[in-house]
XYZ file of N, CA and C in Angstrom:
720
model
N 102.186 -126.002 -39.519
C 102.910 -127.152 -40.062
C 102.632 -127.261 -41.547
N 103.654 -127.267 -42.412
C 103.426 -127.290 -43.857
C 102.825 -128.611 -44.301
N 102.022 -128.545 -45.333
C 101.399 -129.759 -45.856
C 102.410 -130.557 -46.653
N 102.146 -131.848 -46.819
C 103.037 -132.694 -47.585
C 103.047 -132.258 -49.039
N 104.172 -132.345 -49.717
C 104.239 -131.977 -51.122
C 103.357 -132.880 -51.958
N 102.902 -132.336 -53.070
C 102.128 -133.150 -53.992
C 103.010 -134.212 -54.615
N 102.446 -135.368 -54.843
C 103.208 -136.471 -55.410
C 103.063 -136.465 -56.921
N 104.171 -136.529 -57.618
C 104.148 -136.573 -59.072
C 103.923 -137.996 -59.529
N 103.661 -138.163 -60.830
C 103.364 -139.490 -61.361
C 104.532 -140.443 -61.177
N 105.763 -139.911 -61.111
C 106.922 -140.765 -60.944
C 107.140 -141.219 -59.515
N 106.388 -140.658 -58.570
C 106.484 -141.083 -57.184
C 107.389 -140.215 -56.348
N 107.967 -139.122 -56.911
C 108.836 -138.240 -56.147
C 108.128 -136.924 -55.904
N 108.519 -136.218 -54.839
C 107.845 -134.971 -54.541
C 108.392 -133.833 -55.374
N 107.706 -132.689 -55.287
C 108.048 -131.566 -56.126
C 109.255 -130.796 -55.626
N 109.816 -131.199 -54.491
C 110.997 -130.536 -53.981
C 112.275 -131.165 -54.520
N 112.113 -132.163 -55.420
C 113.241 -132.864 -56.006
C 114.119 -133.539 -54.956
N 113.517 -133.932 -53.851
C 114.272 -134.646 -52.825
C 114.302 -136.132 -53.107
N 113.573 -136.544 -54.138
C 113.497 -137.943 -54.567
C 112.921 -138.838 -53.472
N 112.205 -138.218 -52.521
C 111.536 -139.010 -51.486
C 110.265 -139.582 -52.067
N 110.073 -140.871 -51.895
C 108.923 -141.548 -52.486
C 107.838 -141.672 -51.443
N 106.635 -141.289 -51.819
C 105.493 -141.379 -50.915
C 104.662 -142.586 -51.287
N 104.270 -143.328 -50.282
C 103.457 -144.511 -50.507
C 102.050 -144.108 -50.904
N 101.542 -144.743 -51.941
C 100.188 -144.445 -52.398
C 99.360 -145.711 -52.387
N 98.080 -145.549 -52.311
C 97.172 -146.683 -52.359
C 96.033 -146.393 -53.297
N 95.058 -147.267 -53.305
C 93.927 -147.085 -54.207
C 92.658 -147.468 -53.476
N 91.702 -146.561 -53.400
C 90.416 -146.807 -52.754
C 89.321 -146.440 -53.731
N 88.474 -147.433 -54.071
C 87.376 -147.207 -55.006
C 87.873 -146.635 -56.333
N 89.001 -147.138 -56.805
C 89.514 -146.694 -58.083
C 90.235 -145.369 -58.038
N 90.458 -144.801 -56.839
C 91.112 -143.507 -56.705
C 92.547 -143.704 -56.257
N 93.479 -143.003 -56.912
C 94.863 -143.018 -56.483
C 94.978 -142.137 -55.250
N 95.438 -142.724 -54.161
C 95.468 -142.019 -52.895
C 96.889 -141.588 -52.564
N 97.121 -140.278 -52.390
C 98.402 -139.794 -51.943
C 98.543 -140.037 -50.452
N 99.772 -139.863 -49.953
C 100.031 -140.208 -48.561
C 99.123 -139.456 -47.602
N 98.889 -138.170 -47.884
C 98.078 -137.388 -46.948
C 96.598 -137.708 -47.051
N 96.189 -138.543 -48.036
C 94.782 -138.948 -48.133
C 94.564 -140.379 -47.659
N 95.653 -141.106 -47.406
C 95.512 -142.495 -46.974
C 94.905 -142.567 -45.578
N 95.331 -141.667 -44.693
C 94.819 -141.703 -43.320
C 93.310 -141.509 -43.252
N 92.726 -140.456 -43.890
C 91.258 -140.339 -43.850
C 90.554 -141.505 -44.529
N 91.194 -142.087 -45.571
C 90.579 -143.242 -46.228
C 90.527 -144.432 -45.283
N 91.596 -144.651 -44.539
C 91.616 -145.750 -43.579
C 90.619 -145.521 -42.452
N 90.502 -144.270 -42.007
C 89.535 -143.950 -40.956
C 88.116 -144.226 -41.438
N 87.833 -143.816 -42.673
C 86.505 -144.030 -43.237
C 86.199 -145.524 -43.361
N 87.172 -146.305 -43.862
C 86.972 -147.747 -44.012
C 86.791 -148.427 -42.658
N 87.523 -147.950 -41.659
C 87.408 -148.534 -40.325
C 86.032 -148.271 -39.726
N 85.560 -147.018 -39.844
C 84.284 -146.639 -39.238
C 83.094 -147.283 -39.931
N 83.097 -147.266 -41.264
C 81.897 -147.655 -41.997
C 81.977 -149.029 -42.659
N 83.099 -149.716 -42.477
C 83.215 -151.087 -42.972
C 83.723 -152.002 -41.865
N 84.873 -151.635 -41.284
C 85.515 -152.497 -40.300
C 84.700 -152.728 -39.041
N 84.267 -151.645 -38.391
C 83.534 -151.784 -37.131
C 82.177 -152.473 -37.326
N 81.360 -152.090 -38.334
C 80.107 -152.828 -38.550
C 80.345 -154.307 -38.841
N 81.403 -154.609 -39.600
C 81.721 -156.012 -39.884
C 82.115 -156.747 -38.615
N 82.850 -156.079 -37.742
C 83.240 -156.693 -36.471
C 82.020 -156.982 -35.607
N 81.101 -156.028 -35.524
C 79.868 -156.244 -34.768
C 79.087 -157.432 -35.336
N 79.063 -157.510 -36.655
C 78.304 -158.594 -37.296
C 78.941 -159.955 -37.006
N 80.247 -160.041 -37.137
C 80.933 -161.325 -36.963
C 80.923 -161.797 -35.522
N 80.882 -160.855 -34.586
C 80.913 -161.222 -33.162
C 79.533 -161.157 -32.514
N 78.495 -160.904 -33.318
C 77.148 -160.787 -32.780
C 76.618 -162.096 -32.233
N 75.858 -161.995 -31.174
C 75.283 -163.175 -30.526
C 73.869 -163.404 -31.049
N 73.784 -163.909 -32.265
C 72.485 -164.235 -32.846
C 72.646 -165.497 -33.691
N 71.559 -166.269 -33.849
C 71.647 -167.536 -34.578
C 72.084 -167.320 -36.030
N 73.001 -168.138 -36.480
C 73.448 -168.079 -37.865
C 72.495 -168.884 -38.738
N 72.356 -168.415 -39.972
C 71.431 -169.073 -40.901
C 72.208 -169.610 -42.091
N 71.519 -169.864 -43.186
C 72.178 -170.406 -44.374
C 73.157 -169.385 -44.949
N 74.061 -169.870 -45.787
C 75.056 -168.988 -46.401
C 74.369 -167.906 -47.226
N 73.312 -168.261 -47.938
C 72.588 -167.287 -48.763
C 72.002 -166.175 -47.890
N 71.337 -166.541 -46.807
C 70.718 -165.541 -45.941
C 71.764 -164.676 -45.247
N 72.854 -165.292 -44.812
C 73.903 -164.518 -44.159
C 74.562 -163.554 -45.141
N 74.722 -163.974 -46.383
C 75.314 -163.102 -47.404
C 74.417 -161.900 -47.673
N 73.111 -162.155 -47.773
C 72.161 -161.064 -47.993
C 72.178 -160.092 -46.815
N 72.204 -160.634 -45.605
C 72.235 -159.780 -44.408
C 73.494 -158.928 -44.383
N 74.617 -159.530 -44.700
C 75.892 -158.804 -44.657
C 75.948 -157.720 -45.723
N 75.491 -158.029 -46.930
C 75.467 -157.027 -48.000
C 74.563 -155.850 -47.629
N 73.407 -156.170 -47.056
C 72.470 -155.116 -46.658
C 73.055 -154.237 -45.566
N 73.700 -154.868 -44.588
C 74.303 -154.114 -43.486
C 75.405 -153.191 -44.001
N 76.274 -153.720 -44.858
C 77.361 -152.908 -45.412
C 76.809 -151.751 -46.251
N 75.756 -152.023 -47.007
C 75.148 -150.975 -47.843
C 74.565 -149.871 -46.979
N 73.918 -150.255 -45.881
C 73.340 -149.247 -44.985
C 74.423 -148.350 -44.407
N 75.521 -148.931 -43.967
C 76.585 -148.122 -43.378
C 77.286 -147.264 -44.426
N 77.299 -147.708 -45.677
C 77.848 -146.848 -46.724
C 76.966 -145.611 -46.914
N 75.666 -145.798 -46.849
C 74.756 -144.655 -46.958
C 74.859 -143.758 -45.724
N 75.058 -144.360 -44.571
C 75.254 -143.571 -43.355
C 76.531 -142.734 -43.473
N 77.537 -143.322 -44.088
C 78.798 -142.617 -44.259
C 78.735 -141.475 -45.252
N 77.680 -141.441 -46.067
C 77.552 -140.363 -47.044
C 77.419 -138.998 -46.380
N 76.878 -138.976 -45.164
C 76.748 -137.707 -44.447
C 78.107 -137.108 -44.104
N 79.116 -137.946 -44.062
C 80.452 -137.478 -43.686
C 81.361 -137.248 -44.894
N 81.018 -137.820 -46.027
C 81.863 -137.656 -47.219
C 81.264 -136.613 -48.159
N 81.030 -135.424 -47.615
C 80.522 -134.310 -48.403
C 81.367 -133.075 -48.122
N 81.070 -132.006 -48.849
C 81.796 -130.755 -48.630
C 81.501 -130.157 -47.251
N 80.467 -130.666 -46.584
C 80.167 -130.196 -45.227
C 81.309 -130.550 -44.271
N 82.001 -131.640 -44.568
C 83.107 -132.089 -43.731
C 84.375 -131.369 -44.176
N 84.559 -130.165 -43.685
C 85.666 -129.320 -44.151
C 87.027 -129.943 -43.864
N 87.141 -130.670 -42.774
C 88.424 -131.303 -42.452
C 88.771 -132.368 -43.481
N 87.788 -133.161 -43.877
C 88.031 -134.197 -44.866
C 88.294 -133.596 -46.243
N 87.629 -132.492 -46.545
C 87.889 -131.786 -47.801
C 89.328 -131.304 -47.838
N 89.788 -130.792 -46.701
C 91.163 -130.294 -46.634
C 92.174 -131.429 -46.780
N 91.880 -132.583 -46.191
C 92.822 -133.696 -46.222
C 92.809 -134.455 -47.548
N 91.614 -134.728 -48.052
C 91.506 -135.565 -49.245
C 91.322 -134.777 -50.531
N 90.792 -133.562 -50.432
C 90.514 -132.777 -51.626
C 89.075 -132.969 -52.075
N 88.435 -131.884 -52.493
C 87.021 -131.931 -52.863
C 86.733 -132.876 -54.029
N 87.514 -132.870 -55.133
C 87.196 -133.754 -56.259
C 87.187 -135.233 -55.872
N 88.192 -135.665 -55.106
C 88.247 -137.069 -54.698
C 87.108 -137.399 -53.744
N 86.811 -136.465 -52.861
C 85.739 -136.696 -51.894
C 84.395 -136.839 -52.588
N 84.143 -135.992 -53.576
C 82.888 -136.068 -54.327
C 82.789 -137.392 -55.072
N 83.912 -137.839 -55.634
C 83.881 -139.094 -56.379
C 83.603 -140.280 -55.460
N 84.258 -140.301 -54.302
C 83.998 -141.361 -53.328
C 82.539 -141.321 -52.880
N 82.029 -140.111 -52.648
C 80.637 -139.937 -52.226
C 79.684 -140.533 -53.264
N 79.942 -140.268 -54.525
C 79.066 -140.773 -55.576
C 79.158 -142.286 -55.713
N 80.379 -142.815 -55.752
C 80.549 -144.255 -55.953
C 79.927 -145.043 -54.804
N 80.281 -144.664 -53.567
C 79.737 -145.370 -52.405
C 78.229 -145.205 -52.321
N 77.742 -144.015 -52.677
C 76.309 -143.754 -52.619
C 75.523 -144.591 -53.606
N 75.999 -144.662 -54.841
C 75.280 -145.429 -55.855
C 75.306 -146.924 -55.546
N 76.439 -147.409 -55.054
C 76.517 -148.826 -54.697
C 75.570 -149.135 -53.547
N 75.611 -148.288 -52.510
C 74.742 -148.503 -51.356
C 73.272 -148.423 -51.715
N 72.900 -147.424 -52.515
C 71.501 -147.262 -52.905
C 71.027 -148.435 -53.749
N 71.875 -148.895 -54.676
C 71.489 -150.021 -55.533
C 71.183 -151.264 -54.704
N 72.022 -151.524 -53.710
C 71.809 -152.707 -52.875
C 70.577 -152.568 -51.992
N 70.367 -151.378 -51.433
C 69.218 -151.183 -50.550
C 67.907 -151.165 -51.341
N 67.929 -150.657 -52.555
C 66.707 -150.644 -53.359
C 66.201 -152.056 -53.648
N 67.132 -152.997 -53.823
C 66.705 -154.386 -54.084
C 66.588 -155.183 -52.780
N 66.857 -154.533 -51.666
C 66.799 -155.206 -50.369
C 65.464 -155.906 -50.105
N 64.302 -155.260 -50.352
C 63.032 -155.964 -50.105
C 62.882 -157.238 -50.928
N 63.420 -157.237 -52.145
C 63.341 -158.436 -52.988
C 64.333 -159.495 -52.525
N 65.520 -159.050 -52.091
C 66.520 -160.010 -51.637
C 66.046 -160.778 -50.406
N 65.248 -160.114 -49.581
C 64.764 -160.766 -48.358
C 63.964 -162.025 -48.678
N 63.174 -161.959 -49.754
C 62.296 -163.090 -50.063
C 62.924 -164.081 -51.039
N 64.126 -163.800 -51.532
C 64.782 -164.733 -52.454
C 64.936 -166.129 -51.853
N 65.337 -166.269 -50.567
C 65.473 -167.619 -49.999
C 64.193 -168.432 -50.004
N 63.026 -167.768 -50.126
C 61.770 -168.510 -50.143
C 61.658 -169.400 -51.383
N 62.441 -169.100 -52.420
C 62.460 -169.969 -53.605
C 63.017 -171.348 -53.285
N 63.830 -171.442 -52.243
C 64.517 -172.690 -51.927
C 64.014 -173.318 -50.633
N 62.903 -172.798 -50.102
C 62.366 -173.306 -48.853
C 60.919 -173.725 -49.029
N 60.491 -174.629 -48.191
C 59.093 -175.046 -48.214
C 58.235 -173.983 -47.539
N 56.941 -173.992 -47.855
C 56.031 -173.021 -47.245
C 55.549 -172.003 -48.254
N 55.277 -170.791 -47.792
C 54.740 -169.766 -48.682
C 55.778 -169.364 -49.729
N 55.283 -168.931 -50.875
C 56.162 -168.529 -51.957
C 56.729 -167.130 -51.742
N 57.701 -166.739 -52.557
C 58.325 -165.418 -52.400
C 57.355 -164.265 -52.636
N 56.418 -164.433 -53.587
C 55.451 -163.375 -53.855
C 54.553 -163.108 -52.667
N 54.044 -164.191 -52.089
C 53.173 -164.045 -50.918
C 53.956 -163.502 -49.730
N 55.189 -163.932 -49.579
C 56.021 -163.442 -48.480
C 56.283 -161.944 -48.639
N 56.534 -161.512 -49.866
C 56.794 -160.092 -50.119
C 55.549 -159.252 -49.818
N 54.392 -159.731 -50.268
C 53.148 -158.999 -50.029
C 52.850 -158.894 -48.542
N 53.049 -159.992 -47.818
C 52.824 -159.978 -46.373
C 53.759 -158.995 -45.688
N 54.992 -158.966 -46.147
C 56.003 -158.102 -45.537
C 55.660 -156.622 -45.703
N 55.312 -156.214 -46.915
C 55.097 -154.783 -47.172
C 53.739 -154.292 -46.697
N 52.834 -155.200 -46.338
C 51.513 -154.774 -45.864
C 51.376 -154.895 -44.348
N 52.458 -155.278 -43.686
C 52.441 -155.368 -42.232
C 52.667 -153.980 -41.635
N 51.717 -153.508 -40.869
C 51.776 -152.129 -40.365
C 52.405 -152.074 -38.975
N 53.684 -152.324 -38.929
C 54.444 -152.161 -37.693
C 55.421 -151.002 -37.886
N 55.869 -150.372 -36.798
C 56.797 -149.241 -36.943
C 58.033 -149.578 -37.757
N 58.581 -150.777 -37.556
C 59.774 -151.164 -38.297
C 59.545 -151.245 -39.791
N 58.415 -151.810 -40.182
C 58.094 -151.936 -41.609
C 57.755 -150.568 -42.204
N 56.971 -149.769 -41.491
C 56.579 -148.456 -42.007
C 57.784 -147.541 -42.202
N 58.704 -147.560 -41.248
C 59.913 -146.749 -41.420
C 60.777 -147.301 -42.548
N 60.728 -148.607 -42.747
C 61.465 -149.191 -43.860
C 60.899 -148.753 -45.207
N 59.581 -148.737 -45.320
C 58.946 -148.289 -46.563
C 59.201 -146.802 -46.803
N 59.132 -146.023 -45.724
C 59.389 -144.583 -45.844
C 60.826 -144.320 -46.284
N 61.781 -145.009 -45.676
C 63.184 -144.807 -46.033
C 63.451 -145.296 -47.452
N 62.779 -146.358 -47.885
C 62.952 -146.848 -49.256
C 62.470 -145.797 -50.257
N 61.319 -145.177 -49.972
C 60.814 -144.132 -50.860
C 61.728 -142.919 -50.897
N 62.243 -142.510 -49.739
C 63.165 -141.376 -49.683
C 64.459 -141.692 -50.411
N 64.916 -142.923 -50.284
C 66.148 -143.323 -50.960
C 65.958 -143.340 -52.474
N 64.798 -143.777 -52.914
C 64.503 -143.746 -54.349
C 64.503 -142.311 -54.860
N 63.924 -141.401 -54.081
C 63.937 -139.982 -54.451
C 65.360 -139.443 -54.512
N 66.201 -139.864 -53.575
C 67.607 -139.462 -53.589
C 68.303 -139.946 -54.849
N 68.040 -141.199 -55.212
C 68.684 -141.774 -56.393
C 68.253 -141.060 -57.666
N 66.955 -140.836 -57.804
C 66.431 -140.209 -59.022
C 66.921 -138.771 -59.150
N 66.840 -138.002 -58.063
C 67.262 -136.601 -58.127
C 68.769 -136.461 -58.296
N 69.525 -137.473 -57.919
C 70.974 -137.437 -58.127
C 71.336 -137.805 -59.563
N 70.702 -138.861 -60.066
C 70.999 -139.305 -61.433
C 70.578 -138.276 -62.474
N 69.468 -137.605 -62.221
C 68.933 -136.652 -63.192
C 69.051 -135.212 -62.692
N 70.123 -134.957 -61.976
C 70.336 -133.633 -61.394
C 70.290 -132.527 -62.450
N 70.931 -132.737 -63.585
C 71.018 -131.700 -64.608
C 69.697 -131.489 -65.348
N 68.794 -132.449 -65.241
C 67.505 -132.326 -65.915
C 66.423 -131.749 -65.008
N 66.708 -131.642 -63.734
C 65.731 -131.091 -62.796
C 65.765 -129.565 -62.881
N 64.603 -128.927 -62.981
C 64.576 -127.456 -63.099
C 64.870 -126.739 -61.786
N 66.071 -126.998 -61.259
C 66.520 -126.359 -60.026
C 67.950 -125.875 -60.213
N 68.286 -124.784 -59.549
C 69.678 -124.359 -59.547
C 70.489 -125.368 -58.740
N 71.793 -125.345 -58.922
C 72.642 -126.295 -58.202
C 72.500 -126.118 -56.693
N 72.416 -124.876 -56.247
C 72.274 -124.610 -54.819
C 70.958 -125.166 -54.288
N 69.884 -124.981 -55.068
C 68.580 -125.509 -54.647
C 68.596 -127.031 -54.632
N 69.288 -127.611 -55.625
C 69.383 -129.069 -55.666
C 70.139 -129.595 -54.452
N 71.209 -128.922 -54.062
C 71.972 -129.359 -52.896
C 71.122 -129.293 -51.628
N 70.272 -128.268 -51.522
C 69.368 -128.182 -50.367
C 68.391 -129.354 -50.372
N 67.849 -129.659 -51.554
C 66.928 -130.785 -51.673
C 67.628 -132.088 -51.311
N 68.840 -132.263 -51.812
C 69.611 -133.472 -51.546
C 69.885 -133.623 -50.053
N 70.265 -132.533 -49.406
C 70.530 -132.570 -47.966
C 69.257 -132.856 -47.179
N 68.148 -132.252 -47.590
C 66.872 -132.456 -46.891
C 66.409 -133.904 -46.986
N 66.520 -134.485 -48.183
C 66.136 -135.889 -48.366
C 67.029 -136.807 -47.545
N 68.319 -136.481 -47.481
C 69.257 -137.299 -46.717
C 68.938 -137.253 -45.232
N 68.652 -136.048 -44.724
C 68.350 -135.891 -43.305
C 67.048 -136.596 -42.942
N 66.100 -136.631 -43.877
C 64.845 -137.342 -43.629
C 65.038 -138.858 -43.729
N 65.908 -139.279 -44.629
C 66.132 -140.711 -44.862
C 66.826 -141.388 -43.684
N 67.858 -140.756 -43.148
C 68.704 -141.402 -42.141
C 67.929 -141.831 -40.887
N 67.086 -140.974 -40.268
C 66.354 -141.430 -39.072
C 65.417 -142.599 -39.371
N 64.717 -142.525 -40.500
C 63.788 -143.612 -40.850
C 64.540 -144.920 -41.082
N 65.635 -144.848 -41.833
C 66.408 -146.057 -42.119
C 67.056 -146.611 -40.853
N 67.547 -145.729 -39.993
C 68.189 -146.170 -38.750
C 67.181 -146.870 -37.829
N 65.981 -146.310 -37.748
C 64.934 -146.942 -36.929
C 64.607 -148.331 -37.489
N 64.487 -148.417 -38.801
C 64.170 -149.690 -39.453
C 65.235 -150.737 -39.142
N 66.499 -150.364 -39.266
C 67.591 -151.306 -39.018
C 67.628 -151.719 -37.553
N 67.503 -150.749 -36.661
C 67.562 -151.057 -35.231
C 66.366 -151.880 -34.770
N 65.208 -151.672 -35.402
C 63.983 -152.345 -34.978
C 63.850 -153.749 -35.551
N 64.182 -153.920 -36.814
C 63.970 -155.205 -37.482
C 65.247 -155.972 -37.785
N 66.386 -155.298 -37.745
C 67.630 -155.989 -38.070
C 67.990 -157.030 -37.024
N 68.088 -158.276 -37.421
C 68.421 -159.341 -36.467
C 69.859 -159.222 -35.974
N 70.650 -158.445 -36.687
C 72.049 -158.248 -36.325
C 72.242 -156.974 -35.489
N 71.151 -156.259 -35.209
C 71.254 -154.974 -34.499
C 71.335 -155.202 -32.995
N 72.533 -155.468 -32.515
C 72.762 -155.625 -31.079
C 72.688 -154.254 -30.414
N 72.588 -154.205 -29.079
C 72.583 -152.904 -28.398
C 73.802 -152.049 -28.741
N 74.968 -152.675 -28.843
C 76.181 -151.924 -29.161
C 76.106 -151.350 -30.573
N 75.625 -152.145 -31.529
C 75.510 -151.659 -32.895
C 74.446 -150.571 -32.994
N 73.367 -150.720 -32.259
C 72.311 -149.706 -32.271
C 72.838 -148.368 -31.758
N 73.606 -148.408 -30.683
C 74.209 -147.178 -30.149
C 75.132 -146.552 -31.190
N 75.908 -147.381 -31.856
C 76.810 -146.880 -32.889
C 76.033 -146.213 -34.016
N 74.936 -146.834 -34.446
C 74.115 -146.271 -35.515
C 73.542 -144.919 -35.086
N 73.033 -144.842 -33.872
C 72.451 -143.588 -33.367
C 73.500 -142.484 -33.337
N 74.680 -142.789 -32.829
C 75.739 -141.781 -32.732
C 76.198 -141.312 -34.115
N 76.385 -142.264 -35.038
C 76.825 -141.905 -36.388
C 75.756 -141.100 -37.118
N 74.517 -141.521 -36.984
C 73.424 -140.817 -37.652
C 73.269 -139.402 -37.088
N 73.298 -139.273 -35.770
C 73.155 -137.956 -35.142
C 74.316 -137.041 -35.523
N 75.531 -137.571 -35.509
C 76.700 -136.771 -35.857
C 76.665 -136.302 -37.299
N 76.288 -137.197 -38.209
C 76.211 -136.824 -39.618
C 75.123 -135.807 -39.897
N 73.979 -135.967 -39.243
C 72.885 -135.019 -39.446
C 73.244 -133.638 -38.901
N 73.875 -133.612 -37.726
C 74.296 -132.323 -37.148
C 75.338 -131.642 -38.026
N 76.240 -132.430 -38.596
C 77.258 -131.877 -39.484
C 76.614 -131.236 -40.708
N 75.637 -131.928 -41.286
C 74.953 -131.409 -42.468
C 74.143 -130.162 -42.144
N 73.396 -130.208 -41.041
C 72.567 -129.060 -40.645
C 73.448 -127.859 -40.314
N 74.535 -128.089 -39.591
C 75.435 -127.005 -39.218
C 76.019 -126.322 -40.449
N 76.462 -127.122 -41.422
C 77.045 -126.543 -42.629
C 76.002 -125.780 -43.434
N 74.776 -126.311 -43.500
C 73.709 -125.646 -44.247
C 73.352 -124.305 -43.616
N 73.207 -124.293 -42.290
C 72.892 -123.045 -41.589
C 74.025 -122.035 -41.745
N 75.267 -122.506 -41.661
C 76.414 -121.616 -41.787
C 76.460 -120.958 -43.161
N 76.162 -121.714 -44.199
C 76.156 -121.145 -45.556
C 75.085 -120.075 -45.692
N 73.926 -120.322 -45.110
C 72.848 -119.333 -45.199
C 73.208 -118.062 -44.450
N 73.846 -118.198 -43.288
C 74.247 -117.028 -42.521
C 75.289 -116.208 -43.276
N 76.213 -116.905 -43.950
C 77.227 -116.212 -44.726
C 76.603 -115.437 -45.883
N 75.579 -116.023 -46.517
C 74.918 -115.326 -47.635
C 74.155 -114.119 -47.129
N 73.548 -114.234 -45.934
C 72.800 -113.101 -45.379
C 73.752 -111.953 -45.032
N 74.887 -112.284 -44.438
C 75.870 -111.258 -44.080
C 76.506 -110.632 -45.310
N 76.658 -111.479 -46.365
C 77.258 -110.929 -47.594
C 76.324 -110.028 -48.349
């Protein structure tokens, strides 16, 4: 089946049939018709469904500030989870959306998600400024020194995420070839996802059984996709 013609700036295809293709915009990217479907699928999986679980979750609601922080954190986590699928490892998505657009979406969503998660420990204690009892500093210290599996995996994932951010921002300054950097990036991602998923499932008040299952399936699928692509590339180099 032939692919859809490329859309020109005037909105007509290159066959001069004057057929206009509907375009949209996702994260500042002009989306052609054949890229709208994967964009909608991505938004549904990593924004729509988590938001639905959150809105229909059976847990006590808190103040607007706390609910906003929880929602931002949840959305940021799923954006980072989605990073495993918005890479060149996903050959089907590369074919549908194109590598340049996919890389740009990967970077934008990744930086936004990482920025929000990096400040997540501080955001948790922000409401203590407006509540009676212990102060935010004492609450933060108590939180990070509590040796429970949920907290330890949270600290581990935070450190791995910081390493991901630094090695991505300063990729050109790191004394590694691009191929070696990609291996490092994939390794850090594969290590980060299980730790972060455990943290969310263990301590997240919004982590219902259904959401936990969804997180496990998405995390496992993304990790297998990354590992499979990495192994395949190595086998191709050995055969070549």
